[in-house]
């Protein structure tokens, strides 16, 4: 009996697209109305995921630097001679050292390091789960091709400014999550009553524009350092920063100390020991630095050639080289922590259940000024960044009308607000719409099926936590730097010829990386804008109420 020939692939795909378009799914997502197809949406979702998948490793690494819920109680007693086991730490020459606050800093106590490993695994799962839920909500309810994940910039602000490196900031990790949770509820209310777009417009335009570029510089600055980057920049006691890039054996910690009259030196009250940020010698000789630079060049070349998934290729190359043991660039050094990490890595596939970050909210510091400062900053950045991203992506896809509104706007606003609440309950920083969604839109994505496709890929990532947890800092640094490059494009919109616009924009731009705080950048920019305009505003007010008469020439700067 003769077999009927199989239809060519193009005919099969055409039939598939036609069948889906005429089905309930196709009508629900308006495939025909938006002039797209099922396979186009799948391809767009794949492109979007490839360009944003770096967030899985980067977000977990950045947030883990805060120390998460780990504390001094996780540190273990050690012998004064590190080579002697605690059980044999006896005699006049040895003593047991009980852990104190310094156990969280270099050299990190093994107990605290073990806790950090668990937290990083938890945060990978939290990132996956919050992104998955956000994409499902956006795709199913708003029917827009926008993917969501914990935002770059707010995660760095959360980790390094609010909580501080290994908990050295003003707000504990659990309280910071509570701030994000409350901010998410406020954000949800603002979105529900339709006040969100108007609130974003209250921020001065130069500050609104430059804040995106300032966050980009902040991320690039982090990517150039040791803790979460390639290590090109190091500490200098005279100039604060200088060229680094020395091997780990040539790096040392620094701490604020007080010298007493009898010659003893003590740690300054309230001071903490830094990470190994001070290069004594061998600058630019770190093997991991040069491997990170190679990763940077790979990503840069892919971006120049407009190759989709550029960030992923650089991360994958650097990580794969770092997975070989007994090399100078290995991610698994021959230490207790390194051996433990390698054993977990060898599992490859593992379903990790969140142990410490889920539901870790604490409202104990709700009465503190720092708590509300962090909450207001999170709220402002989310209103500004997420709203701006949603509008720009809708405009890019051709969805906006003459008033700038677009179909699905209300549910889009509600989607990312709900995702922030969910993310805080899982232990991660605010979730936002990703600008990388433009990649999928450029591939033809026009419906929520694109977002649901991204959600499907995030679901698959649940099973590969051991691999994602084994990505080293020097693989994460290059994409952080290049995300900064992509975010700098906003500066072209600043009116540099108008000093009343340029100065607040520059203050915002420069303060964010140099104060290591998005909040201080925003405060400086808005404050400068007010000072430069208050004379004109006062003159306009006096003219309005007839106190003075306006001269023939308009008051300088009145708009």
PDB file of N, CA and C in Angstrom, residues 285-367:
ATOM      1  N   UNK A 285      46.812  40.834  36.637  1.00  0.00           N
ATOM      2  CA  UNK A 285      47.359  39.497  36.421  1.00  0.00           C
ATOM      3  C   UNK A 285      46.393  38.389  36.858  1.00  0.00           C
ATOM      4  N   UNK A 286      45.160  38.757  37.171  1.00  0.00           N
ATOM      5  CA  UNK A 286      44.168  37.764  37.582  1.00  0.00           C
ATOM      6  C   UNK A 286      43.659  36.981  36.378  1.00  0.00           C
ATOM      7  N   UNK A 287      43.776  35.655  36.379  1.00  0.00           N
ATOM      8  CA  UNK A 287      43.266  34.856  35.247  1.00  0.00           C
ATOM      9  C   UNK A 287      41.755  35.014  35.055  1.00  0.00           C
ATOM     10  N   UNK A 288      41.013  35.133  36.161  1.00  0.00           N
ATOM     11  CA  UNK A 288      39.561  35.270  36.026  1.00  0.00           C
ATOM     12  C   UNK A 288      39.185  36.618  35.410  1.00  0.00           C
ATOM     13  N   UNK A 289      40.009  37.651  35.656  1.00  0.00           N
ATOM     14  CA  UNK A 289      39.768  38.947  35.029  1.00  0.00           C
ATOM     15  C   UNK A 289      39.824  38.814  33.511  1.00  0.00           C
ATOM     16  N   UNK A 290      40.867  38.175  33.014  1.00  0.00           N
ATOM     17  CA  UNK A 290      41.038  38.064  31.561  1.00  0.00           C
ATOM     18  C   UNK A 290      39.994  37.138  30.941  1.00  0.00           C
ATOM     19  N   UNK A 291      39.580  36.129  31.679  1.00  0.00           N
ATOM     20  CA  UNK A 291      38.495  35.283  31.175  1.00  0.00           C
ATOM     21  C   UNK A 291      37.205  36.103  31.103  1.00  0.00           C
ATOM     22  N   UNK A 292      36.952  36.952  32.103  1.00  0.00           N
ATOM     23  CA  UNK A 292      35.788  37.831  32.078  1.00  0.00           C
ATOM     24  C   UNK A 292      35.838  38.806  30.916  1.00  0.00           C
ATOM     25  N   UNK A 293      37.040  39.318  30.605  1.00  0.00           N
ATOM     26  CA  UNK A 293      37.191  40.242  29.472  1.00  0.00           C
ATOM     27  C   UNK A 293      36.872  39.536  28.156  1.00  0.00           C
ATOM     28  N   UNK A 294      37.273  38.269  28.047  1.00  0.00           N
ATOM     29  CA  UNK A 294      36.931  37.492  26.849  1.00  0.00           C
ATOM     30  C   UNK A 294      35.405  37.366  26.731  1.00  0.00           C
ATOM     31  N   UNK A 295      34.745  37.088  27.853  1.00  0.00           N
ATOM     32  CA  UNK A 295      33.290  37.017  27.854  1.00  0.00           C
ATOM     33  C   UNK A 295      32.669  38.345  27.452  1.00  0.00           C
ATOM     34  N   UNK A 296      33.250  39.447  27.934  1.00  0.00           N
ATOM     35  CA  UNK A 296      32.785  40.784  27.567  1.00  0.00           C
ATOM     36  C   UNK A 296      32.887  41.002  26.059  1.00  0.00           C
ATOM     37  N   UNK A 297      34.002  40.588  25.468  1.00  0.00           N
ATOM     38  CA  UNK A 297      34.204  40.774  24.021  1.00  0.00           C
ATOM     39  C   UNK A 297      33.241  39.903  23.213  1.00  0.00           C
ATOM     40  N   UNK A 298      32.945  38.695  23.703  1.00  0.00           N
ATOM     41  CA  UNK A 298      31.995  37.820  23.003  1.00  0.00           C
ATOM     42  C   UNK A 298      30.612  38.459  22.976  1.00  0.00           C
ATOM     43  N   UNK A 299      30.167  38.948  24.135  1.00  0.00           N
ATOM     44  CA  UNK A 299      28.847  39.587  24.200  1.00  0.00           C
ATOM     45  C   UNK A 299      28.830  40.855  23.344  1.00  0.00           C
ATOM     46  N   UNK A 300      29.905  41.634  23.410  1.00  0.00           N
ATOM     47  CA  UNK A 300      29.973  42.878  22.643  1.00  0.00           C
ATOM     48  C   UNK A 300      29.872  42.597  21.146  1.00  0.00           C
ATOM     49  N   UNK A 301      30.612  41.594  20.674  1.00  0.00           N
ATOM     50  CA  UNK A 301      30.580  41.258  19.249  1.00  0.00           C
ATOM     51  C   UNK A 301      29.176  40.821  18.835  1.00  0.00           C
ATOM     52  N   UNK A 302      28.535  40.009  19.670  1.00  0.00           N
ATOM     53  CA  UNK A 302      27.168  39.538  19.353  1.00  0.00           C
ATOM     54  C   UNK A 302      26.185  40.701  19.317  1.00  0.00           C
ATOM     55  N   UNK A 303      26.362  41.682  20.207  1.00  0.00           N
ATOM     56  CA  UNK A 303      25.484  42.849  20.191  1.00  0.00           C
ATOM     57  C   UNK A 303      25.718  43.688  18.949  1.00  0.00           C
ATOM     58  N   UNK A 304      26.992  43.826  18.549  1.00  0.00           N
ATOM     59  CA  UNK A 304      27.313  44.585  17.342  1.00  0.00           C
ATOM     60  C   UNK A 304      26.677  43.939  16.116  1.00  0.00           C
ATOM     61  N   UNK A 305      26.711  42.604  16.069  1.00  0.00           N
ATOM     62  CA  UNK A 305      26.147  41.861  14.931  1.00  0.00           C
ATOM     63  C   UNK A 305      24.657  41.571  15.092  1.00  0.00           C
ATOM     64  N   UNK A 306      24.064  42.122  16.186  1.00  0.00           N
ATOM     65  CA  UNK A 306      22.628  41.947  16.444  1.00  0.00           C
ATOM     66  C   UNK A 306      22.231  40.475  16.544  1.00  0.00           C
ATOM     67  N   UNK A 307      23.092  39.685  17.190  1.00  0.00           N
ATOM     68  CA  UNK A 307      22.830  38.249  17.377  1.00  0.00           C
ATOM     69  C   UNK A 307      21.993  38.068  18.632  1.00  0.00           C
ATOM     70  N   UNK A 308      20.866  37.380  18.495  1.00  0.00           N
ATOM     71  CA  UNK A 308      19.957  37.190  19.629  1.00  0.00           C
ATOM     72  C   UNK A 308      20.603  36.276  20.677  1.00  0.00           C
ATOM     73  N   UNK A 309      20.354  36.578  21.925  1.00  0.00           N
ATOM     74  CA  UNK A 309      20.922  35.778  23.000  1.00  0.00           C
ATOM     75  C   UNK A 309      22.362  36.129  23.290  1.00  0.00           C
ATOM     76  N   UNK A 310      22.774  37.372  22.966  1.00  0.00           N
ATOM     77  CA  UNK A 310      24.176  37.776  23.117  1.00  0.00           C
ATOM     78  C   UNK A 310      24.676  37.577  24.543  1.00  0.00           C
ATOM     79  N   UNK A 311      23.881  37.992  25.517  1.00  0.00           N
ATOM     80  CA  UNK A 311      24.300  37.878  26.922  1.00  0.00           C
ATOM     81  C   UNK A 311      24.544  36.417  27.300  1.00  0.00           C
ATOM     82  N   UNK A 312      23.688  35.540  26.814  1.00  0.00           N
ATOM     83  CA  UNK A 312      23.777  34.122  27.161  1.00  0.00           C
ATOM     84  C   UNK A 312      25.072  33.508  26.633  1.00  0.00           C
ATOM     85  N   UNK A 313      25.461  33.862  25.412  1.00  0.00           N
ATOM     86  CA  UNK A 313      26.668  33.263  24.818  1.00  0.00           C
ATOM     87  C   UNK A 313      27.910  33.598  25.645  1.00  0.00           C
ATOM     88  N   UNK A 314      28.004  34.848  26.085  1.00  0.00           N
ATOM     89  CA  UNK A 314      29.154  35.237  26.902  1.00  0.00           C
ATOM     90  C   UNK A 314      29.157  34.530  28.240  1.00  0.00           C
ATOM     91  N   UNK A 315      28.006  34.476  28.895  1.00  0.00           N
ATOM     92  CA  UNK A 315      27.906  33.800  30.193  1.00  0.00           C
ATOM     93  C   UNK A 315      28.227  32.323  30.061  1.00  0.00           C
ATOM     94  N   UNK A 316      27.676  31.669  29.032  1.00  0.00           N
ATOM     95  CA  UNK A 316      27.879  30.230  28.841  1.00  0.00           C
ATOM     96  C   UNK A 316      29.354  29.915  28.598  1.00  0.00           C
ATOM     97  N   UNK A 317      30.032  30.712  27.760  1.00  0.00           N
ATOM     98  CA  UNK A 317      31.443  30.452  27.467  1.00  0.00           C
ATOM     99  C   UNK A 317      32.298  30.563  28.728  1.00  0.00           C
ATOM    100  N   UNK A 318      32.176  31.683  29.438  1.00  0.00           N
ATOM    101  CA  UNK A 318      32.992  31.904  30.632  1.00  0.00           C
ATOM    102  C   UNK A 318      32.687  30.849  31.691  1.00  0.00           C
ATOM    103  N   UNK A 319      31.403  30.533  31.861  1.00  0.00           N
ATOM    104  CA  UNK A 319      31.006  29.557  32.875  1.00  0.00           C
ATOM    105  C   UNK A 319      31.531  28.164  32.543  1.00  0.00           C
ATOM    106  N   UNK A 320      31.417  27.776  31.282  1.00  0.00           N
ATOM    107  CA  UNK A 320      31.871  26.443  30.877  1.00  0.00           C
ATOM    108  C   UNK A 320      33.370  26.271  31.128  1.00  0.00           C
ATOM    109  N   UNK A 321      34.163  27.291  30.820  1.00  0.00           N
ATOM    110  CA  UNK A 321      35.608  27.231  31.075  1.00  0.00           C
ATOM    111  C   UNK A 321      35.870  27.155  32.584  1.00  0.00           C
ATOM    112  N   UNK A 322      35.053  27.854  33.370  1.00  0.00           N
ATOM    113  CA  UNK A 322      35.259  27.911  34.825  1.00  0.00           C
ATOM    114  C   UNK A 322      34.817  26.638  35.534  1.00  0.00           C
ATOM    115  N   UNK A 323      34.083  25.773  34.855  1.00  0.00           N
ATOM    116  CA  UNK A 323      33.610  24.540  35.489  1.00  0.00           C
ATOM    117  C   UNK A 323      34.672  23.451  35.570  1.00  0.00           C
ATOM    118  N   UNK A 324      35.788  23.616  34.867  1.00  0.00           N
ATOM    119  CA  UNK A 324      36.878  22.634  34.952  1.00  0.00           C
ATOM    120  C   UNK A 324      37.632  22.856  36.262  1.00  0.00           C
ATOM    121  N   UNK A 325      37.842  21.788  36.994  1.00  0.00           N
ATOM    122  CA  UNK A 325      38.562  21.895  38.266  1.00  0.00           C
ATOM    123  C   UNK A 325      40.075  21.893  38.039  1.00  0.00           C
ATOM    124  N   UNK A 326      40.807  22.278  39.077  1.00  0.00           N
ATOM    125  CA  UNK A 326      42.274  22.289  39.068  1.00  0.00           C
ATOM    126  C   UNK A 326      42.837  23.212  37.990  1.00  0.00           C
ATOM    127  N   UNK A 327      42.142  24.325  37.744  1.00  0.00           N
ATOM    128  CA  UNK A 327      42.653  25.364  36.850  1.00  0.00           C
ATOM    129  C   UNK A 327      42.695  26.677  37.633  1.00  0.00           C
ATOM    130  N   UNK A 328      43.340  27.677  37.059  1.00  0.00           N
ATOM    131  CA  UNK A 328      43.448  28.970  37.730  1.00  0.00           C
ATOM    132  C   UNK A 328      42.152  29.779  37.654  1.00  0.00           C
ATOM    133  N   UNK A 329      41.203  29.322  36.849  1.00  0.00           N
ATOM    134  CA  UNK A 329      39.937  30.057  36.707  1.00  0.00           C
ATOM    135  C   UNK A 329      38.746  29.220  37.175  1.00  0.00           C
ATOM    136  N   UNK A 330      39.010  28.163  37.931  1.00  0.00           N
ATOM    137  CA  UNK A 330      37.926  27.265  38.325  1.00  0.00           C
ATOM    138  C   UNK A 330      36.941  27.947  39.283  1.00  0.00           C
ATOM    139  N   UNK A 331      35.669  27.600  39.131  1.00  0.00           N
ATOM    140  CA  UNK A 331      34.631  28.068  40.056  1.00  0.00           C
ATOM    141  C   UNK A 331      34.537  27.161  41.278  1.00  0.00           C
ATOM    142  N   UNK A 332      35.311  26.069  41.264  1.00  0.00           N
ATOM    143  CA  UNK A 332      35.264  25.089  42.358  1.00  0.00           C
ATOM    144  C   UNK A 332      36.667  24.876  42.928  1.00  0.00           C
ATOM    145  N   UNK A 333      37.164  25.836  43.715  1.00  0.00           N
ATOM    146  CA  UNK A 333      38.508  25.684  44.286  1.00  0.00           C
ATOM    147  C   UNK A 333      38.553  24.521  45.274  1.00  0.00           C
ATOM    148  N   UNK A 334      39.761  24.081  45.569  1.00  0.00           N
ATOM    149  CA  UNK A 334      39.941  22.926  46.458  1.00  0.00           C
ATOM    150  C   UNK A 334      39.813  23.372  47.921  1.00  0.00           C
ATOM    151  N   UNK A 335      38.598  23.763  48.290  1.00  0.00           N
ATOM    152  CA  UNK A 335      38.289  24.164  49.665  1.00  0.00           C
ATOM    153  C   UNK A 335      37.007  23.448  50.085  1.00  0.00           C
ATOM    154  N   UNK A 336      36.654  23.599  51.346  1.00  0.00           N
ATOM    155  CA  UNK A 336      35.419  22.961  51.823  1.00  0.00           C
ATOM    156  C   UNK A 336      34.214  23.489  51.055  1.00  0.00           C
ATOM    157  N   UNK A 337      34.151  24.804  50.899  1.00  0.00           N
ATOM    158  CA  UNK A 337      33.035  25.417  50.169  1.00  0.00           C
ATOM    159  C   UNK A 337      33.065  25.018  48.695  1.00  0.00           C
ATOM    160  N   UNK A 338      34.272  25.041  48.104  1.00  0.00           N
ATOM    161  CA  UNK A 338      34.413  24.666  46.696  1.00  0.00           C
ATOM    162  C   UNK A 338      34.025  23.226  46.441  1.00  0.00           C
ATOM    163  N   UNK A 339      34.419  22.323  47.325  1.00  0.00           N
ATOM    164  CA  UNK A 339      34.069  20.904  47.167  1.00  0.00           C
ATOM    165  C   UNK A 339      32.565  20.689  47.310  1.00  0.00           C
ATOM    166  N   UNK A 340      31.959  21.411  48.247  1.00  0.00           N
ATOM    167  CA  UNK A 340      30.516  21.305  48.443  1.00  0.00           C
ATOM    168  C   UNK A 340      29.757  21.808  47.214  1.00  0.00           C
ATOM    169  N   UNK A 341      30.227  22.932  46.668  1.00  0.00           N
ATOM    170  CA  UNK A 341      29.590  23.484  45.473  1.00  0.00           C
ATOM    171  C   UNK A 341      29.718  22.537  44.283  1.00  0.00           C
ATOM    172  N   UNK A 342      30.873  21.869  44.171  1.00  0.00           N
ATOM    173  CA  UNK A 342      31.091  20.945  43.054  1.00  0.00           C
ATOM    174  C   UNK A 342      30.197  19.716  43.177  1.00  0.00           C
ATOM    175  N   UNK A 343      29.989  19.241  44.391  1.00  0.00           N
ATOM    176  CA  UNK A 343      29.106  18.089  44.592  1.00  0.00           C
ATOM    177  C   UNK A 343      27.676  18.423  44.184  1.00  0.00           C
ATOM    178  N   UNK A 344      27.240  19.628  44.510  1.00  0.00           N
ATOM    179  CA  UNK A 344      25.885  20.043  44.114  1.00  0.00           C
ATOM    180  C   UNK A 344      25.800  20.232  42.604  1.00  0.00           C
ATOM    181  N   UNK A 345      26.859  20.794  42.012  1.00  0.00           N
ATOM    182  CA  UNK A 345      26.898  21.008  40.559  1.00  0.00           C
ATOM    183  C   UNK A 345      26.751  19.697  39.799  1.00  0.00           C
ATOM    184  N   UNK A 346      27.358  18.626  40.305  1.00  0.00           N
ATOM    185  CA  UNK A 346      27.337  17.338  39.601  1.00  0.00           C
ATOM    186  C   UNK A 346      25.951  16.711  39.519  1.00  0.00           C
ATOM    187  N   UNK A 347      25.007  17.217  40.302  1.00  0.00           N
ATOM    188  CA  UNK A 347      23.634  16.706  40.202  1.00  0.00           C
ATOM    189  C   UNK A 347      22.990  17.099  38.872  1.00  0.00           C
ATOM    190  N   UNK A 348      23.386  18.236  38.311  1.00  0.00           N
ATOM    191  CA  UNK A 348      22.883  18.790  37.048  1.00  0.00           C
ATOM    192  C   UNK A 348      21.389  19.114  37.135  1.00  0.00           C
ATOM    193  N   UNK A 349      20.584  18.109  37.351  1.00  0.00           N
ATOM    194  CA  UNK A 349      19.133  18.293  37.451  1.00  0.00           C
ATOM    195  C   UNK A 349      18.713  18.073  38.897  1.00  0.00           C
ATOM    196  N   UNK A 350      18.018  19.053  39.433  1.00  0.00           N
ATOM    197  CA  UNK A 350      17.576  18.954  40.828  1.00  0.00           C
ATOM    198  C   UNK A 350      16.447  19.951  41.062  1.00  0.00           C
ATOM    199  N   UNK A 351      15.419  19.534  41.745  1.00  0.00           N
ATOM    200  CA  UNK A 351      14.321  20.435  42.097  1.00  0.00           C
ATOM    201  C   UNK A 351      14.608  20.962  43.501  1.00  0.00           C
ATOM    202  N   UNK A 352      15.066  22.184  43.558  1.00  0.00           N
ATOM    203  CA  UNK A 352      15.423  22.782  44.855  1.00  0.00           C
ATOM    204  C   UNK A 352      14.200  23.488  45.442  1.00  0.00           C
ATOM    205  N   UNK A 353      13.864  23.162  46.660  1.00  0.00           N
ATOM    206  CA  UNK A 353      12.769  23.821  47.357  1.00  0.00           C
ATOM    207  C   UNK A 353      13.336  24.964  48.197  1.00  0.00           C
ATOM    208  N   UNK A 354      12.694  26.121  48.143  1.00  0.00           N
ATOM    209  CA  UNK A 354      13.168  27.277  48.890  1.00  0.00           C
ATOM    210  C   UNK A 354      13.154  26.975  50.387  1.00  0.00           C
ATOM    211  N   UNK A 355      14.305  27.178  51.034  1.00  0.00           N
ATOM    212  CA  UNK A 355      14.444  26.840  52.450  1.00  0.00           C
ATOM    213  C   UNK A 355      14.356  28.044  53.374  1.00  0.00           C
ATOM    214  N   UNK A 356      14.879  29.193  52.931  1.00  0.00           N
ATOM    215  CA  UNK A 356      15.033  30.297  53.888  1.00  0.00           C
ATOM    216  C   UNK A 356      14.447  31.635  53.455  1.00  0.00           C
ATOM    217  N   UNK A 357      14.239  31.866  52.168  1.00  0.00           N
ATOM    218  CA  UNK A 357      13.842  33.206  51.717  1.00  0.00           C
ATOM    219  C   UNK A 357      12.333  33.376  51.571  1.00  0.00           C
ATOM    220  N   UNK A 358      11.596  32.294  51.366  1.00  0.00           N
ATOM    221  CA  UNK A 358      10.150  32.407  51.169  1.00  0.00           C
ATOM    222  C   UNK A 358       9.456  32.777  52.478  1.00  0.00           C
ATOM    223  N   UNK A 359       8.595  33.790  52.425  1.00  0.00           N
ATOM    224  CA  UNK A 359       7.861  34.203  53.615  1.00  0.00           C
ATOM    225  C   UNK A 359       8.726  34.754  54.720  1.00  0.00           C
ATOM    226  N   UNK A 360       9.895  35.296  54.367  1.00  0.00           N
ATOM    227  CA  UNK A 360      10.854  35.763  55.380  1.00  0.00           C
ATOM    228  C   UNK A 360      10.633  37.217  55.783  1.00  0.00           C
ATOM    229  N   UNK A 361       9.471  37.767  55.519  1.00  0.00           N
ATOM    230  CA  UNK A 361       9.195  39.167  55.801  1.00  0.00           C
ATOM    231  C   UNK A 361       9.187  39.453  57.301  1.00  0.00           C
ATOM    232  N   UNK A 362       9.705  40.614  57.648  1.00  0.00           N
ATOM    233  CA  UNK A 362       9.688  41.056  59.043  1.00  0.00           C
ATOM    234  C   UNK A 362       9.353  42.550  59.076  1.00  0.00           C
ATOM    235  N   UNK A 363       8.410  42.928  59.944  1.00  0.00           N
ATOM    236  CA  UNK A 363       7.964  44.321  60.020  1.00  0.00           C
ATOM    237  C   UNK A 363       8.501  45.024  61.277  1.00  0.00           C
ATOM    238  N   UNK A 364       9.563  44.491  61.864  1.00  0.00           N
ATOM    239  CA  UNK A 364      10.089  45.024  63.118  1.00  0.00           C
ATOM    240  C   UNK A 364      10.659  46.429  62.972  1.00  0.00           C
ATOM    241  N   UNK A 365      11.208  46.760  61.789  1.00  0.00           N
ATOM    242  CA  UNK A 365      11.840  48.077  61.613  1.00  0.00           C
ATOM    243  C   UNK A 365      10.937  49.056  60.864  1.00  0.00           C
ATOM    244  N   UNK A 366       9.639  48.791  60.862  1.00  0.00           N
ATOM    245  CA  UNK A 366       8.717  49.630  60.088  1.00  0.00           C
ATOM    246  C   UNK A 366       8.692  51.075  60.591  1.00  0.00           C
ATOM    247  N   UNK A 367       9.095  51.296  61.807  1.00  0.00           N
ATOM    248  CA  UNK A 367       9.108  52.645  62.356  1.00  0.00           C
ATOM    249  C   UNK A 367      10.387  53.404  62.088  1.00  0.00           C
TER     250      UNK A 367
END
